[in-house]
Short mmCIF file of N, CA and C in Angstrom, two decimals:
data_model
loop_
_atom_site.label_atom_id
_atom_site.label_comp_id
_atom_site.label_asym_id
_atom_site.label_seq_id
_atom_site.Cartn_x
_atom_site.Cartn_y
_atom_site.Cartn_z
N UNK A 113 142.54 104.03 65.89
CA UNK A 113 143.89 103.35 65.92
C UNK A 113 143.61 101.86 65.49
N UNK A 114 142.55 101.25 66.08
CA UNK A 114 142.25 99.85 65.85
C UNK A 114 141.28 99.63 64.90
N UNK A 115 140.94 100.50 63.94
CA UNK A 115 139.88 100.47 62.87
C UNK A 115 140.01 99.26 61.98
N UNK A 116 141.27 98.87 61.43
CA UNK A 116 141.54 97.94 60.48
C UNK A 116 141.10 96.51 60.86
N UNK A 117 141.65 96.12 62.13
CA UNK A 117 141.25 94.89 62.58
C UNK A 117 139.85 94.84 62.74
N UNK A 118 139.06 95.72 63.35
CA UNK A 118 137.63 95.77 63.40
C UNK A 118 137.01 95.66 62.09
N UNK A 119 137.48 96.44 61.10
CA UNK A 119 136.96 96.38 59.64
C UNK A 119 137.06 94.96 59.06
N UNK A 120 138.17 94.30 59.38
CA UNK A 120 138.30 92.93 58.87
C UNK A 120 137.38 92.12 59.60
N UNK A 121 137.23 92.05 60.84
CA UNK A 121 136.38 91.19 61.51
C UNK A 121 134.94 91.31 60.92
N UNK A 122 134.44 92.63 60.71
CA UNK A 122 133.20 92.94 60.20
C UNK A 122 132.99 92.34 58.62
N UNK A 123 134.16 92.41 58.04
CA UNK A 123 134.06 91.89 56.58
C UNK A 123 134.01 90.25 56.63
N UNK A 124 134.48 89.53 57.77
CA UNK A 124 134.27 88.23 57.61
C UNK A 124 132.82 87.94 57.70
N UNK A 125 131.98 88.67 58.56
CA UNK A 125 130.65 88.39 58.52
C UNK A 125 130.02 88.66 57.24
N UNK A 126 130.33 89.79 56.56
CA UNK A 126 129.84 90.05 55.31
C UNK A 126 130.22 88.99 54.33
N UNK A 127 131.47 88.51 54.12
CA UNK A 127 131.73 87.49 53.25
C UNK A 127 131.03 86.02 53.62
N UNK A 128 130.69 85.81 54.88
CA UNK A 128 129.93 84.65 55.20
C UNK A 128 128.62 84.83 54.70
N UNK A 129 128.08 85.83 54.74
CA UNK A 129 126.67 86.25 54.26
C UNK A 129 126.59 85.98 52.77
N UNK A 130 127.62 86.53 52.18
CA UNK A 130 127.61 86.48 50.55
C UNK A 130 128.13 85.19 50.10
N UNK A 131 128.59 84.34 51.01
CA UNK A 131 129.10 82.93 50.56
C UNK A 131 130.30 83.17 49.70
N UNK A 132 131.14 84.10 50.04
CA UNK A 132 132.20 84.32 49.15
C UNK A 132 133.39 83.51 49.89
N UNK A 133 133.77 82.27 49.50
CA UNK A 133 134.61 81.52 50.26
C UNK A 133 136.11 81.83 50.26
N UNK A 134 136.50 82.31 49.05
CA UNK A 134 137.89 82.72 49.02
C UNK A 134 138.12 83.89 49.98
N UNK A 135 137.22 84.85 49.92
CA UNK A 135 137.37 86.15 50.72
C UNK A 135 137.21 85.71 52.29
N UNK A 136 136.25 84.94 52.47
CA UNK A 136 136.06 84.46 53.84
C UNK A 136 137.23 83.57 54.35
N UNK A 137 137.83 82.78 53.63
CA UNK A 137 139.00 81.97 54.02
C UNK A 137 140.08 82.87 54.23
N UNK A 138 140.46 83.94 53.36
CA UNK A 138 141.57 84.83 53.45
C UNK A 138 141.32 85.60 54.81
N UNK A 139 140.20 86.16 54.99
CA UNK A 139 140.02 86.95 56.14
C UNK A 139 140.01 86.20 57.38
N UNK A 140 139.59 85.03 57.38
CA UNK A 140 139.64 84.17 58.66
C UNK A 140 141.15 83.86 58.89
N UNK A 141 141.86 83.64 57.92
CA UNK A 141 143.20 83.36 58.14
C UNK A 141 144.04 84.48 58.72
N UNK A 142 143.64 85.76 58.11
CA UNK A 142 144.28 87.01 58.89
C UNK A 142 143.78 87.12 60.42
N UNK A 143 142.54 86.84 60.67
CA UNK A 143 141.99 87.02 61.93
C UNK A 143 142.72 86.00 62.91
N UNK A 144 143.14 84.86 62.40
CA UNK A 144 143.91 83.78 63.26
C UNK A 144 145.33 84.42 63.53
N UNK A 145 145.80 85.07 62.51
CA UNK A 145 147.23 85.70 62.66
C UNK A 145 147.11 86.77 63.64
N UNK A 146 146.02 87.67 63.67
CA UNK A 146 145.82 88.65 64.48
C UNK A 146 145.65 88.16 66.01
N UNK A 147 145.04 87.08 66.04
CA UNK A 147 144.68 86.53 67.51
C UNK A 147 146.30 85.95 67.89
N UNK A 148 146.90 85.21 67.16
CA UNK A 148 148.11 84.71 67.46
C UNK A 148 149.17 85.94 67.94
N UNK A 149 148.99 87.08 67.16
CA UNK A 149 149.80 88.14 67.54
C UNK A 149 149.55 88.91 68.98
N UNK A 150 148.19 88.94 69.09
CA UNK A 150 147.60 89.32 70.36
C UNK A 150 148.24 88.62 71.61
N UNK A 151 148.26 87.40 71.50
CA UNK A 151 148.50 86.39 72.32
C UNK A 151 150.06 86.41 72.70
N UNK A 152 150.95 86.29 71.58
CA UNK A 152 152.24 86.52 71.64
C UNK A 152 152.92 87.89 72.26
N UNK A 153 152.25 88.82 71.67
CA UNK A 153 152.71 90.21 72.13
C UNK A 153 151.96 90.82 73.44
N UNK A 154 151.05 89.91 73.92
CA UNK A 154 150.21 90.25 75.17
C UNK A 154 149.53 91.68 74.99
N UNK A 155 148.79 91.87 73.92
CA UNK A 155 148.06 92.91 73.72
C UNK A 155 146.86 92.97 74.33
N UNK A 156 146.47 94.07 75.15
CA UNK A 156 145.19 94.02 75.84
C UNK A 156 144.30 94.78 74.89
N UNK A 157 142.92 94.49 75.16
CA UNK A 157 142.09 95.07 74.27
C UNK A 157 141.42 94.06 73.30
N UNK A 158 140.44 94.39 72.44
CA UNK A 158 139.79 93.61 71.64
C UNK A 158 140.56 93.63 70.30
N UNK A 159 141.24 94.68 69.89
CA UNK A 159 141.78 94.71 68.62
C UNK A 159 143.23 95.00 68.52
N UNK A 160 143.94 94.56 67.56
CA UNK A 160 145.45 95.01 67.41
C UNK A 160 145.53 96.51 66.97
N UNK A 161 146.55 97.28 67.21
CA UNK A 161 146.75 98.48 66.62
C UNK A 161 147.04 98.25 65.07
N UNK A 162 146.70 99.40 64.27
CA UNK A 162 146.76 99.32 62.81
C UNK A 162 148.17 99.04 62.38
N UNK A 163 149.14 99.54 63.12
CA UNK A 163 150.57 99.26 62.70
C UNK A 163 150.86 97.70 62.71
N UNK A 164 150.41 97.13 63.67
CA UNK A 164 150.70 95.71 63.85
C UNK A 164 149.84 94.86 62.57
N UNK A 165 148.69 95.21 62.55
CA UNK A 165 147.74 94.77 61.42
C UNK A 165 148.44 94.75 60.05
N UNK A 166 148.93 96.03 59.86
CA UNK A 166 149.70 96.31 58.43
C UNK A 166 150.88 95.40 58.42
N UNK A 167 151.53 95.08 59.49
CA UNK A 167 152.76 94.33 59.45
C UNK A 167 152.37 92.81 59.10
N UNK A 168 151.27 92.41 59.66
CA UNK A 168 150.98 91.00 59.44
C UNK A 168 150.33 90.76 58.12
N UNK A 169 149.58 91.82 57.51
CA UNK A 169 149.09 91.83 56.16
C UNK A 169 150.25 91.73 55.30
N UNK A 170 151.24 92.53 55.33
CA UNK A 170 152.45 92.67 54.64
C UNK A 170 153.20 91.34 54.48
N UNK A 171 153.37 90.61 55.61
CA UNK A 171 153.80 89.34 55.73
C UNK A 171 153.10 88.36 54.85
N UNK A 172 151.80 88.43 55.03
CA UNK A 172 150.97 87.49 54.19
C UNK A 172 150.94 87.75 52.85
N UNK A 173 151.01 89.07 52.30
CA UNK A 173 151.19 89.41 50.96
C UNK A 173 152.45 88.91 50.42
N UNK A 174 153.50 88.93 51.12
CA UNK A 174 154.91 88.42 50.69
C UNK A 174 154.88 86.90 50.54
N UNK A 175 154.20 86.32 51.59
CA UNK A 175 154.03 84.87 51.40
C UNK A 175 153.23 84.48 50.18
N UNK A 176 152.02 85.20 49.79
CA UNK A 176 151.23 84.91 48.66
C UNK A 176 152.15 85.11 47.51
N UNK A 177 152.81 86.17 47.37
CA UNK A 177 153.72 86.44 46.16
C UNK A 177 154.74 85.26 46.07
N UNK A 178 155.26 84.79 47.11
CA UNK A 178 156.19 83.67 46.83
C UNK A 178 155.60 82.40 46.59
N UNK A 179 154.33 82.16 47.04
CA UNK A 179 153.54 81.08 46.66
C UNK A 179 153.21 81.01 45.26
N UNK A 180 152.88 82.23 44.88
CA UNK A 180 152.43 82.39 43.28
C UNK A 180 153.47 82.00 42.39
N UNK A 181 154.75 82.64 42.79
CA UNK A 181 155.95 82.37 41.90
C UNK A 181 156.21 80.74 41.91
N UNK A 182 156.08 80.26 43.01
CA UNK A 182 156.59 78.62 43.08
C UNK A 182 155.36 77.96 42.38
N UNK A 183 154.08 78.19 42.52
CA UNK A 183 153.04 77.53 41.91
C UNK A 183 153.13 77.77 40.47
N UNK A 184 153.58 78.80 39.86
CA UNK A 184 153.55 78.97 38.40
C UNK A 184 154.69 78.34 37.80
N UNK A 185 155.80 77.91 38.54
CA UNK A 185 156.80 77.18 38.03
C UNK A 185 156.39 75.74 37.73
N UNK A 186 155.75 75.06 38.62
CA UNK A 186 155.67 73.51 38.26
C UNK A 186 154.29 73.08 38.84
N UNK A 187 153.38 73.68 39.53
CA UNK A 187 152.18 73.19 40.11
C UNK A 187 150.91 73.48 39.23
N UNK A 188 149.79 72.84 39.57
CA UNK A 188 148.67 73.12 38.72
C UNK A 188 148.44 74.76 38.83
N UNK A 189 147.95 75.25 37.83
CA UNK A 189 147.65 76.85 37.68
C UNK A 189 146.52 77.18 38.71
N UNK A 190 145.69 76.33 39.00
CA UNK A 190 144.55 76.75 39.84
C UNK A 190 145.01 77.14 41.25
N UNK A 191 146.13 76.43 41.66
CA UNK A 191 146.78 76.90 42.98
C UNK A 191 147.22 78.30 42.85
N UNK A 192 147.86 78.77 41.77
CA UNK A 192 148.41 79.98 41.67
C UNK A 192 147.25 81.05 41.61
N UNK A 193 146.17 80.68 41.02
CA UNK A 193 145.00 81.56 40.78
C UNK A 193 144.32 81.80 42.14
N UNK A 194 144.13 80.81 43.08
CA UNK A 194 143.75 81.00 44.29
C UNK A 194 144.51 81.93 45.12
N UNK A 195 146.03 81.80 45.17
CA UNK A 195 146.77 82.71 45.67
C UNK A 195 146.68 84.12 45.24
N UNK A 196 146.58 84.28 43.93
CA UNK A 196 146.53 85.70 43.20
C UNK A 196 145.07 86.35 43.87
N UNK A 197 143.82 85.53 43.94
CA UNK A 197 142.72 86.19 44.39
C UNK A 197 142.73 86.36 45.92
N UNK A 198 143.77 85.83 46.63
CA UNK A 198 143.85 86.17 48.06
C UNK A 198 144.76 87.14 48.07
N UNK A 199 145.71 87.42 47.22
CA UNK A 199 146.54 88.40 47.19
C UNK A 199 145.98 89.91 46.94
N UNK A 200 144.98 89.83 46.03
CA UNK A 200 144.10 90.98 45.70
C UNK A 200 143.27 91.41 47.10
N UNK A 201 142.82 90.35 47.68
CA UNK A 201 142.01 90.71 48.99
C UNK A 201 143.02 91.34 50.03
N UNK A 202 144.07 90.78 50.15
CA UNK A 202 145.04 91.37 51.22
C UNK A 202 145.68 92.86 50.84
N UNK A 203 146.05 92.77 49.64
CA UNK A 203 146.51 94.17 49.21
C UNK A 203 145.42 95.33 49.23
N UNK A 204 144.20 94.92 49.21
CA UNK A 204 143.00 95.94 49.46
C UNK A 204 143.07 96.58 50.86
N UNK A 205 143.74 95.97 51.78
CA UNK A 205 143.89 96.50 53.23
C UNK A 205 145.15 97.20 53.29
N UNK A 206 145.85 97.46 52.27
CA UNK A 206 147.20 98.11 52.52
C UNK A 206 147.20 99.45 51.87
N UNK A 207 147.87 100.45 52.52
CA UNK A 207 147.87 101.80 51.82
C UNK A 207 148.68 101.67 50.52
N UNK A 208 148.46 102.33 49.60
CA UNK A 208 149.21 102.24 48.29
C UNK A 208 150.64 102.68 48.43
N UNK A 209 151.40 101.95 47.72
CA UNK A 209 152.85 102.12 47.87
C UNK A 209 153.24 103.47 47.13
N UNK A 210 154.26 104.12 47.44
CA UNK A 210 154.81 105.17 46.64
C UNK A 210 155.31 104.72 45.36
N UNK A 211 155.14 105.51 44.35
CA UNK A 211 155.76 105.23 43.01
C UNK A 211 157.23 105.04 43.11
N UNK A 212 157.76 104.31 42.02
CA UNK A 212 159.31 104.01 42.27
C UNK A 212 159.87 105.32 41.82
N UNK A 213 159.44 106.20 40.99
CA UNK A 213 160.24 107.58 40.78
C UNK A 213 160.20 108.34 42.03
N UNK A 214 159.29 108.23 42.83
CA UNK A 214 159.26 109.07 44.07
C UNK A 214 160.28 108.50 44.97
N UNK A 215 160.39 107.13 45.10
CA UNK A 215 161.24 106.46 46.08
C UNK A 215 162.61 106.78 45.57
N UNK A 216 162.81 106.78 44.36
CA UNK A 216 164.31 106.98 43.74
C UNK A 216 164.79 108.38 44.13
N UNK A 217 163.78 109.40 43.92
CA UNK A 217 164.04 110.76 44.40
C UNK A 217 164.32 111.03 45.75
N UNK A 218 163.68 110.43 46.60
CA UNK A 218 163.87 110.47 48.19
C UNK A 218 165.31 110.05 48.36
N UNK A 219 165.53 108.70 47.85
CA UNK A 219 166.83 108.01 48.05
C UNK A 219 168.04 108.90 47.53
N UNK A 220 167.81 109.56 46.29
CA UNK A 220 168.93 110.28 45.76
C UNK A 220 169.11 111.62 46.66
N UNK A 221 168.04 112.23 46.93
CA UNK A 221 168.19 113.44 47.94
C UNK A 221 168.88 112.98 49.21
N UNK A 222 168.44 111.81 49.88
CA UNK A 222 169.18 111.43 51.00
C UNK A 222 170.50 111.20 51.02
N UNK A 223 171.01 110.41 49.87
CA UNK A 223 172.33 110.08 49.73
C UNK A 223 173.16 111.37 49.35
N UNK A 224 172.64 112.43 48.55
CA UNK A 224 173.32 113.54 48.34
C UNK A 224 173.45 114.35 49.51
N UNK A 225 172.42 114.47 50.47
CA UNK A 225 172.79 115.09 51.70
C UNK A 225 173.71 114.37 52.69
N UNK A 226 173.85 113.02 52.75
CA UNK A 226 174.85 112.58 53.43
C UNK A 226 176.36 112.58 52.81
N UNK A 227 176.33 112.75 51.60
CA UNK A 227 177.70 113.01 51.01
C UNK A 227 178.01 114.43 51.32
N UNK A 228 176.96 115.38 51.00
CA UNK A 228 177.33 116.77 51.25
C UNK A 228 177.88 116.92 52.82
N UNK A 229 177.15 116.31 53.72
CA UNK A 229 177.64 116.52 54.98
C UNK A 229 178.78 115.74 55.47
N UNK A 230 179.43 114.94 54.52
CA UNK A 230 180.76 114.27 54.81
C UNK A 230 180.42 112.94 55.58
N UNK A 231 179.26 112.47 55.70
CA UNK A 231 178.83 111.27 56.55
C UNK A 231 179.09 109.98 55.62
N UNK A 232 179.18 110.26 54.28
CA UNK A 232 179.16 109.09 53.39
C UNK A 232 180.01 109.48 52.23
N UNK A 233 181.08 108.44 51.93
CA UNK A 233 181.92 108.49 50.76
C UNK A 233 181.66 107.21 50.04
N UNK A 234 180.94 107.23 48.90
CA UNK A 234 180.85 105.99 48.15
C UNK A 234 182.15 105.44 47.60
N UNK A 235 183.10 106.29 47.38
CA UNK A 235 184.34 105.79 46.73
C UNK A 235 185.16 105.01 47.74
N UNK A 236 185.13 105.18 49.08
CA UNK A 236 185.84 104.51 49.91
C UNK A 236 185.14 103.35 50.71
N UNK A 237 183.91 103.38 50.76
CA UNK A 237 183.20 102.24 51.40
C UNK A 237 182.84 101.23 50.40
N UNK A 238 183.09 99.98 50.95
CA UNK A 238 182.68 98.74 50.16
C UNK A 238 181.25 98.70 49.84
N UNK A 239 180.96 98.54 48.44
CA UNK A 239 179.58 98.76 48.05
C UNK A 239 178.53 97.75 48.71
N UNK A 240 178.78 96.56 48.87
CA UNK A 240 177.69 95.79 49.41
C UNK A 240 177.39 96.28 50.89
N UNK A 241 178.37 96.69 51.61
CA UNK A 241 178.14 97.26 52.98
C UNK A 241 177.33 98.61 52.90
N UNK A 242 177.80 99.33 51.91
CA UNK A 242 177.01 100.57 51.83
C UNK A 242 175.66 100.32 51.34
N UNK A 243 175.30 99.40 50.34
CA UNK A 243 173.99 99.31 49.89
C UNK A 243 173.02 98.82 51.07
N UNK A 244 173.61 97.82 51.82
CA UNK A 244 172.96 97.40 53.03
C UNK A 244 172.59 98.40 54.12
N UNK A 245 173.59 99.15 54.43
CA UNK A 245 173.28 100.24 55.27
C UNK A 245 172.54 101.35 54.81
N UNK A 246 172.56 101.69 53.64
CA UNK A 246 171.62 102.77 53.16
C UNK A 246 170.19 102.38 52.94
N UNK A 247 170.03 101.04 52.53
CA UNK A 247 168.77 100.32 52.25
C UNK A 247 168.04 100.38 53.54
N UNK A 248 168.78 99.93 54.56
CA UNK A 248 168.19 99.71 55.90
C UNK A 248 167.76 101.27 56.51
N UNK A 249 168.54 102.24 56.16
CA UNK A 249 168.30 103.50 56.63
C UNK A 249 166.96 104.20 55.97
N UNK A 250 167.04 103.83 54.73
CA UNK A 250 165.82 104.40 53.80
C UNK A 250 164.48 103.61 54.03
N UNK A 251 164.62 102.24 54.48
CA UNK A 251 163.33 101.48 54.79
C UNK A 251 162.72 102.23 56.05
N UNK A 252 163.61 102.48 57.03
CA UNK A 252 163.04 103.13 58.18
C UNK A 252 162.54 104.56 57.92
N UNK A 253 163.22 105.14 57.09
CA UNK A 253 162.79 106.48 56.69
C UNK A 253 161.50 106.51 55.87
N UNK A 254 161.25 105.58 54.92
CA UNK A 254 160.03 105.42 54.38
C UNK A 254 158.88 104.81 54.98
N UNK A 255 159.25 104.23 56.26
CA UNK A 255 158.16 103.69 57.16
C UNK A 255 156.92 103.09 56.41
N UNK A 256 157.13 102.09 55.55
CA UNK A 256 155.90 101.29 55.07
C UNK A 256 155.35 101.93 53.82
N UNK A 257 155.86 103.11 53.46
CA UNK A 257 155.10 103.69 52.34
C UNK A 257 155.72 103.27 50.97
N UNK A 258 156.86 102.67 50.99
CA UNK A 258 157.47 102.06 49.82
C UNK A 258 157.88 100.56 50.03
N UNK A 259 157.89 100.03 48.91
CA UNK A 259 158.28 98.51 48.87
C UNK A 259 159.76 98.34 49.26
N UNK A 260 160.38 97.50 49.93
CA UNK A 260 161.63 97.32 50.19
C UNK A 260 162.52 96.82 48.87
N UNK A 261 161.80 96.38 48.03
CA UNK A 261 162.68 95.93 46.78
C UNK A 261 162.94 97.17 45.86
N UNK A 262 161.74 98.11 45.87
CA UNK A 262 162.08 99.36 45.27
C UNK A 262 163.10 100.22 45.88
N UNK A 263 163.07 100.15 47.27
CA UNK A 263 164.25 101.03 47.88
C UNK A 263 165.61 100.46 47.62
N UNK A 264 165.72 99.22 47.55
CA UNK A 264 166.98 98.53 47.42
C UNK A 264 167.48 98.88 45.83
N UNK A 265 166.65 98.72 44.92
CA UNK A 265 166.73 98.92 43.58
C UNK A 265 167.12 100.48 43.49
N UNK A 266 166.51 101.38 44.02
CA UNK A 266 166.77 102.76 44.00
C UNK A 266 168.21 103.22 44.61
N UNK A 267 168.51 102.55 45.69
CA UNK A 267 169.85 102.84 46.30
C UNK A 267 170.96 102.29 45.50
N UNK A 268 170.84 101.22 44.83
CA UNK A 268 171.81 100.61 43.92
C UNK A 268 171.98 101.61 42.53
N UNK A 269 170.82 101.97 42.15
CA UNK A 269 170.95 102.96 41.07
C UNK A 269 171.63 104.18 41.34
N UNK A 270 171.20 104.86 42.24
CA UNK A 270 171.75 106.03 42.60
C UNK A 270 173.19 105.92 43.10
N UNK A 271 173.65 104.76 43.77
CA UNK A 271 175.08 104.82 44.09
C UNK A 271 175.93 104.59 42.84
N UNK A 272 175.32 103.79 41.86
CA UNK A 272 176.07 103.63 40.61
C UNK A 272 176.47 104.83 39.95
N UNK A 273 175.63 105.92 40.19
CA UNK A 273 176.00 107.18 39.54
C UNK A 273 177.22 108.08 40.35
N UNK A 274 177.53 107.55 41.36
CA UNK A 274 178.66 108.24 41.96
C UNK A 274 180.07 107.52 41.88
#
């Protein structure tokens, strides 16, 4: 259950020995986030559970993506390159996401099932409310196996066909 946190701690030592400063800084940053999470959520033991580790890494990935887009707009390109290198390191610890075609199929099947059961009527429910409700439902159903942006896009596309 706690393998990922332990793995990252071990990789900090390896990065230190290899003098890989970008990897070392990225992993140390993650380790600090893990420590903060352990303190705030009062986790006992030496390591965080993998689900919490994944959540922290996903937040860090999102922050890097946001930073990259900001740096590419107006700042020196070397800052964006550093963020991209860190992003690659962080993403290596996450499970691969479901392809968009699979996400769309799951969303389509779920919406069809809801309509068949009479729980959903896309013609009478306001679209923004419906998109938000279905996206939230699908995010929970996909439980970290798919990107939220892919889920929202799939919900919007499938609802447009009704």
